[in-house]
C-alpha angles and dihedrals in degrees: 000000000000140000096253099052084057103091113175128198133177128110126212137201144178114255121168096342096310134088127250133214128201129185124161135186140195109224125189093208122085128271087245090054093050092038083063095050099057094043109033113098088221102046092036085064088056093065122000117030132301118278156073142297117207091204105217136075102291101008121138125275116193123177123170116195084173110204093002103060160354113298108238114233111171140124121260104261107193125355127178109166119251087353118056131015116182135181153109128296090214153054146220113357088336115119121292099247103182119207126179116182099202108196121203126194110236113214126351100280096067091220086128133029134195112243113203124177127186121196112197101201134182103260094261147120086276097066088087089051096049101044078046095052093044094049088047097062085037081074099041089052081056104048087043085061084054082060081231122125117216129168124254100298091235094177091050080048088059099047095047093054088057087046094057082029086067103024084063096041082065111037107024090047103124 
């Protein structure tokens, strides 16, 4: 792979205090298909982290990325099937990191649905990482759609933390 086939999208902004990270997708499978995908135990393994969602407000949310990374302990902050998933990117004392994945049918056939998650984040050096990381299992949702499995894209990663490197640079600078 090239430099030129990584495309990364994604767009931040300061609310509040805190930073903001958008990144949407366009998605030619159902909303059904992709709710499942972000709320099923087995196909969240395929793509995200091992681990449950408990799917309603204040239910758990438990998600293990064993050596790479925190566990994610929270409550489920907000859930309409098919439609709206809501909760914290965090556990314990750590900093509340809200995160909502927001899922619009395309068409009026639902055969494809618009995927749109926003990160709020404390204004500091992991906002990159965390924009990177986001984009990166973006890509491996898409390619588990795909019904493909495919490792943590690690050069995508380090695009993509030029990319919100640079997209903070230029809009959080004070």
């Amino acid at each position: 792979m090239n430099e030129t086939d990584l495309i990364i999208q994604g767009d931040l902004e300061l609310r509040d205090g805190r930073v903001e990270i958008h990144l949407e997708r366009e998605l030619e499978h159902s909303p059904a298909r992709v709710w499942e995908m972000l709320t099923d135990s087995v196909c969240l393994a395929r793509w995200l982290a091992p681990g449950v969602i408990q799917l309603h407000p204040g239910g758990r949310v438990q998600l293990d990325f064993g050596n790479s990374g925190t566990p994610i302990d929270c409550r489920l902050r907000a859930c309409e099937p098919q439609r709206l998933l809501a909760y914290s990117w965090s556990a314990g004392d750590d900093p509340e990191r809200p995160l909502t994945w927001i899922l619009d049918p395309l068409g009026e056939s639902s055969g494809a649905t618009r995927l749109r998650l926003t990160v709020s984040l404390p204004n500091d050096d992991l906002v990159p990482i965390a924009g990177a990381g986001w984009d990166a299992h973006l890509e491996m949702l898409m390619a588990a759609l795909e019904g493909i499995s495919i490792h943590f894209p690690a050069d995508r990663f380090r695009h993509a933390r030029e990319f919100f490197a640079d997209l903070a640079k230029d809009k959080l600078a004070a």
